Amino acid sequence: MVLVRARLATTRFDFVHNRAKSDGLQYFWVDTCCIDKSDHIKFQTAINSMFRWYQNAKKCYVYLSDVSTTKQKGINVSDFLWKLPDIRQSRLFRRGWTLQELLAPLSVEFFSRE
């Protein structure tokens, strides 16, 4: 399990590095932290902090490693993401800061595992 997570983290890092470079960005960070939800005050502090990080970002890349687009037919590319059955079960919506990730940045781009 640890090896799988390490491989996924490496894949995510490489993806963001290459994407940020192609978009002409000089700096990037990969959000891999876990928020402790058992302490309400720490949880709220972490959420507020993450909102500021996302708000100050030039771009936010949402890498959906658990969403596939290869087997979809008859879906318009411009709006396909929210029509995918996989998106509703994505880990993205089980994380504590998803709302901040979607609302705070000026630009949000979604990418499937492909």
PDB file of C-alpha atoms in Angstrom:
ATOM      1  CA  MET A   1       0.000   0.000   0.000  1.00  0.00           C
ATOM      2  CA  VAL A   2       2.823   2.423   0.841  1.00  0.00           C
ATOM      3  CA  LEU A   3       4.520   1.674  -2.487  1.00  0.00           C
ATOM      4  CA  VAL A   4       1.285   2.353  -4.378  1.00  0.00           C
ATOM      5  CA  ARG A   5       0.832   5.691  -2.597  1.00  0.00           C
ATOM      6  CA  ALA A   6       4.455   6.634  -3.259  1.00  0.00           C
ATOM      7  CA  ARG A   7       4.023   5.788  -6.944  1.00  0.00           C
ATOM      8  CA  LEU A   8       0.839   7.868  -7.128  1.00  0.00           C
ATOM      9  CA  ALA A   9       2.565  10.811  -5.408  1.00  0.00           C
ATOM     10  CA  THR A  10       5.452  10.584  -7.896  1.00  0.00           C
ATOM     11  CA  THR A  11       3.018  10.453 -10.822  1.00  0.00           C
ATOM     12  CA  ARG A  12       1.121  13.462  -9.459  1.00  0.00           C
ATOM     13  CA  PHE A  13       4.338  15.418  -8.887  1.00  0.00           C
ATOM     14  CA  ASP A  14       5.663  14.647 -12.380  1.00  0.00           C
ATOM     15  CA  PHE A  15       2.323  15.600 -13.939  1.00  0.00           C
ATOM     16  CA  VAL A  16       2.157  18.956 -12.136  1.00  0.00           C
ATOM     17  CA  HIS A  17       5.817  19.695 -12.830  1.00  0.00           C
ATOM     18  CA  ASN A  18       5.397  19.105 -16.564  1.00  0.00           C
ATOM     19  CA  ARG A  19       2.091  20.978 -16.743  1.00  0.00           C
ATOM     20  CA  ALA A  20       3.364  23.997 -14.788  1.00  0.00           C
ATOM     21  CA  LYS A  21       6.468  24.128 -16.982  1.00  0.00           C
ATOM     22  CA  SER A  22       4.375  24.032 -20.175  1.00  0.00           C
ATOM     23  CA  ASP A  23       2.148  26.796 -18.764  1.00  0.00           C
ATOM     24  CA  GLY A  24       5.200  28.971 -18.073  1.00  0.00           C
ATOM     25  CA  LEU A  25       4.886  28.839 -14.302  1.00  0.00           C
ATOM     26  CA  GLN A  26       8.076  29.186 -12.309  1.00  0.00           C
ATOM     27  CA  TYR A  27       6.842  27.671  -9.030  1.00  0.00           C
ATOM     28  CA  PHE A  28       4.321  25.018  -8.044  1.00  0.00           C
ATOM     29  CA  TRP A  29       3.290  22.957  -5.073  1.00  0.00           C
ATOM     30  CA  VAL A  30       1.606  19.601  -4.857  1.00  0.00           C
ATOM     31  CA  ASP A  31      -0.988  19.375  -2.142  1.00  0.00           C
ATOM     32  CA  THR A  32      -0.404  16.047  -0.421  1.00  0.00           C
ATOM     33  CA  CYS A  33      -1.174  16.940   3.175  1.00  0.00           C
ATOM     34  CA  CYS A  34      -3.853  15.317   5.269  1.00  0.00           C
ATOM     35  CA  ILE A  35      -6.094  17.385   7.502  1.00  0.00           C
ATOM     36  CA  ASP A  36      -6.936  16.075  10.967  1.00  0.00           C
ATOM     37  CA  LYS A  37     -10.734  16.234  11.079  1.00  0.00           C
ATOM     38  CA  SER A  38     -10.988  15.052  14.687  1.00  0.00           C
ATOM     39  CA  ASP A  39     -10.133  18.484  16.140  1.00  0.00           C
ATOM     40  CA  HIS A  40     -12.653  21.073  14.904  1.00  0.00           C
ATOM     41  CA  ILE A  41     -10.418  24.095  15.613  1.00  0.00           C
ATOM     42  CA  LYS A  42      -7.380  22.606  13.864  1.00  0.00           C
ATOM     43  CA  PHE A  43      -9.612  21.510  10.997  1.00  0.00           C
ATOM     44  CA  GLN A  44     -11.048  25.018  10.519  1.00  0.00           C
ATOM     45  CA  THR A  45      -7.584  26.605  10.740  1.00  0.00           C
ATOM     46  CA  ALA A  46      -6.260  24.215   8.108  1.00  0.00           C
ATOM     47  CA  ILE A  47      -9.233  24.872   5.810  1.00  0.00           C
ATOM     48  CA  ASN A  48      -8.767  28.646   6.074  1.00  0.00           C
ATOM     49  CA  SER A  49      -5.045  28.309   5.399  1.00  0.00           C
ATOM     50  CA  MET A  50      -5.640  26.130   2.343  1.00  0.00           C
ATOM     51  CA  PHE A  51      -8.164  28.637   0.991  1.00  0.00           C
ATOM     52  CA  ARG A  52      -5.489  31.365   1.069  1.00  0.00           C
ATOM     53  CA  TRP A  53      -2.981  29.110  -0.704  1.00  0.00           C
ATOM     54  CA  TYR A  54      -5.465  28.318  -3.459  1.00  0.00           C
ATOM     55  CA  GLN A  55      -6.655  31.910  -3.704  1.00  0.00           C
ATOM     56  CA  ASN A  56      -3.105  33.108  -4.358  1.00  0.00           C
ATOM     57  CA  ALA A  57      -2.389  30.435  -6.966  1.00  0.00           C
ATOM     58  CA  LYS A  58      -2.222  31.447 -10.631  1.00  0.00           C
ATOM     59  CA  LYS A  59      -3.670  28.065 -11.635  1.00  0.00           C
ATOM     60  CA  CYS A  60      -5.042  25.039  -9.900  1.00  0.00           C
ATOM     61  CA  TYR A  61      -4.689  21.649 -11.551  1.00  0.00           C
ATOM     62  CA  VAL A  62      -7.079  18.996 -10.312  1.00  0.00           C
ATOM     63  CA  TYR A  63      -5.573  15.626 -11.159  1.00  0.00           C
ATOM     64  CA  LEU A  64      -8.300  12.989 -10.936  1.00  0.00           C
ATOM     65  CA  SER A  65      -6.272   9.798 -10.820  1.00  0.00           C
ATOM     66  CA  ASP A  66      -9.406   7.759 -10.171  1.00  0.00           C
ATOM     67  CA  VAL A  67     -11.417   9.134 -13.129  1.00  0.00           C
ATOM     68  CA  SER A  68     -11.073   7.701 -16.633  1.00  0.00           C
ATOM     69  CA  THR A  69     -12.165   9.368 -19.860  1.00  0.00           C
ATOM     70  CA  THR A  70     -11.101   6.715 -22.365  1.00  0.00           C
ATOM     71  CA  LYS A  71     -14.269   4.628 -22.303  1.00  0.00           C
ATOM     72  CA  GLN A  72     -16.729   7.519 -22.735  1.00  0.00           C
ATOM     73  CA  LYS A  73     -18.664   7.856 -25.996  1.00  0.00           C
ATOM     74  CA  GLY A  74     -21.038  10.545 -27.207  1.00  0.00           C
ATOM     75  CA  ILE A  75     -20.026  13.106 -24.596  1.00  0.00           C
ATOM     76  CA  ASN A  76     -19.056  16.641 -25.581  1.00  0.00           C
ATOM     77  CA  VAL A  77     -15.440  17.291 -24.544  1.00  0.00           C
ATOM     78  CA  SER A  78     -16.248  20.781 -23.246  1.00  0.00           C
ATOM     79  CA  ASP A  79     -18.658  19.483 -20.617  1.00  0.00           C
ATOM     80  CA  PHE A  80     -17.843  15.782 -20.331  1.00  0.00           C
ATOM     81  CA  LEU A  81     -16.292  15.820 -16.867  1.00  0.00           C
ATOM     82  CA  TRP A  82     -19.443  16.291 -14.829  1.00  0.00           C
ATOM     83  CA  LYS A  83     -21.267  13.692 -16.937  1.00  0.00           C
ATOM     84  CA  LEU A  84     -18.778  10.935 -16.156  1.00  0.00           C
ATOM     85  CA  PRO A  85     -20.101   8.321 -13.734  1.00  0.00           C
ATOM     86  CA  ASP A  86     -16.604   8.057 -12.189  1.00  0.00           C
ATOM     87  CA  ILE A  87     -16.569  11.712 -11.102  1.00  0.00           C
ATOM     88  CA  ARG A  88     -19.309  11.198  -8.522  1.00  0.00           C
ATOM     89  CA  GLN A  89     -17.261   8.507  -6.801  1.00  0.00           C
ATOM     90  CA  SER A  90     -13.947  10.359  -7.080  1.00  0.00           C
ATOM     91  CA  ARG A  91     -11.778  10.785  -3.988  1.00  0.00           C
ATOM     92  CA  LEU A  92     -11.862  14.505  -4.789  1.00  0.00           C
ATOM     93  CA  PHE A  93     -15.243  14.829  -3.072  1.00  0.00           C
ATOM     94  CA  ARG A  94     -14.195  12.978   0.071  1.00  0.00           C
ATOM     95  CA  ARG A  95     -11.425  15.412   0.968  1.00  0.00           C
ATOM     96  CA  GLY A  96     -11.795  18.263   3.436  1.00  0.00           C
ATOM     97  CA  TRP A  97     -10.705  21.129   1.206  1.00  0.00           C
ATOM     98  CA  THR A  98     -12.336  20.366  -2.133  1.00  0.00           C
ATOM     99  CA  LEU A  99     -14.578  23.424  -1.963  1.00  0.00           C
ATOM    100  CA  GLN A 100     -11.572  25.707  -1.470  1.00  0.00           C
ATOM    101  CA  GLU A 101      -9.799  24.028  -4.350  1.00  0.00           C
ATOM    102  CA  LEU A 102     -12.741  24.678  -6.666  1.00  0.00           C
ATOM    103  CA  LEU A 103     -13.728  28.205  -5.564  1.00  0.00           C
ATOM    104  CA  ALA A 104     -10.572  30.024  -4.479  1.00  0.00           C
ATOM    105  CA  PRO A 105      -8.286  29.966  -7.555  1.00  0.00           C
ATOM    106  CA  LEU A 106      -8.821  32.175 -10.584  1.00  0.00           C
ATOM    107  CA  SER A 107      -8.201  29.203 -12.882  1.00  0.00           C
ATOM    108  CA  VAL A 108      -9.040  25.529 -12.276  1.00  0.00           C
ATOM    109  CA  GLU A 109      -8.192  22.842 -14.835  1.00  0.00           C
ATOM    110  CA  PHE A 110      -9.318  19.219 -14.488  1.00  0.00           C
ATOM    111  CA  PHE A 111      -7.309  16.243 -15.722  1.00  0.00           C
ATOM    112  CA  SER A 112      -8.223  12.577 -15.752  1.00  0.00           C
ATOM    113  CA  ARG A 113      -5.692   9.793 -15.254  1.00  0.00           C
ATOM    114  CA  GLU A 114      -5.140   9.707 -19.022  1.00  0.00           C
TER     115      GLU A 114
END
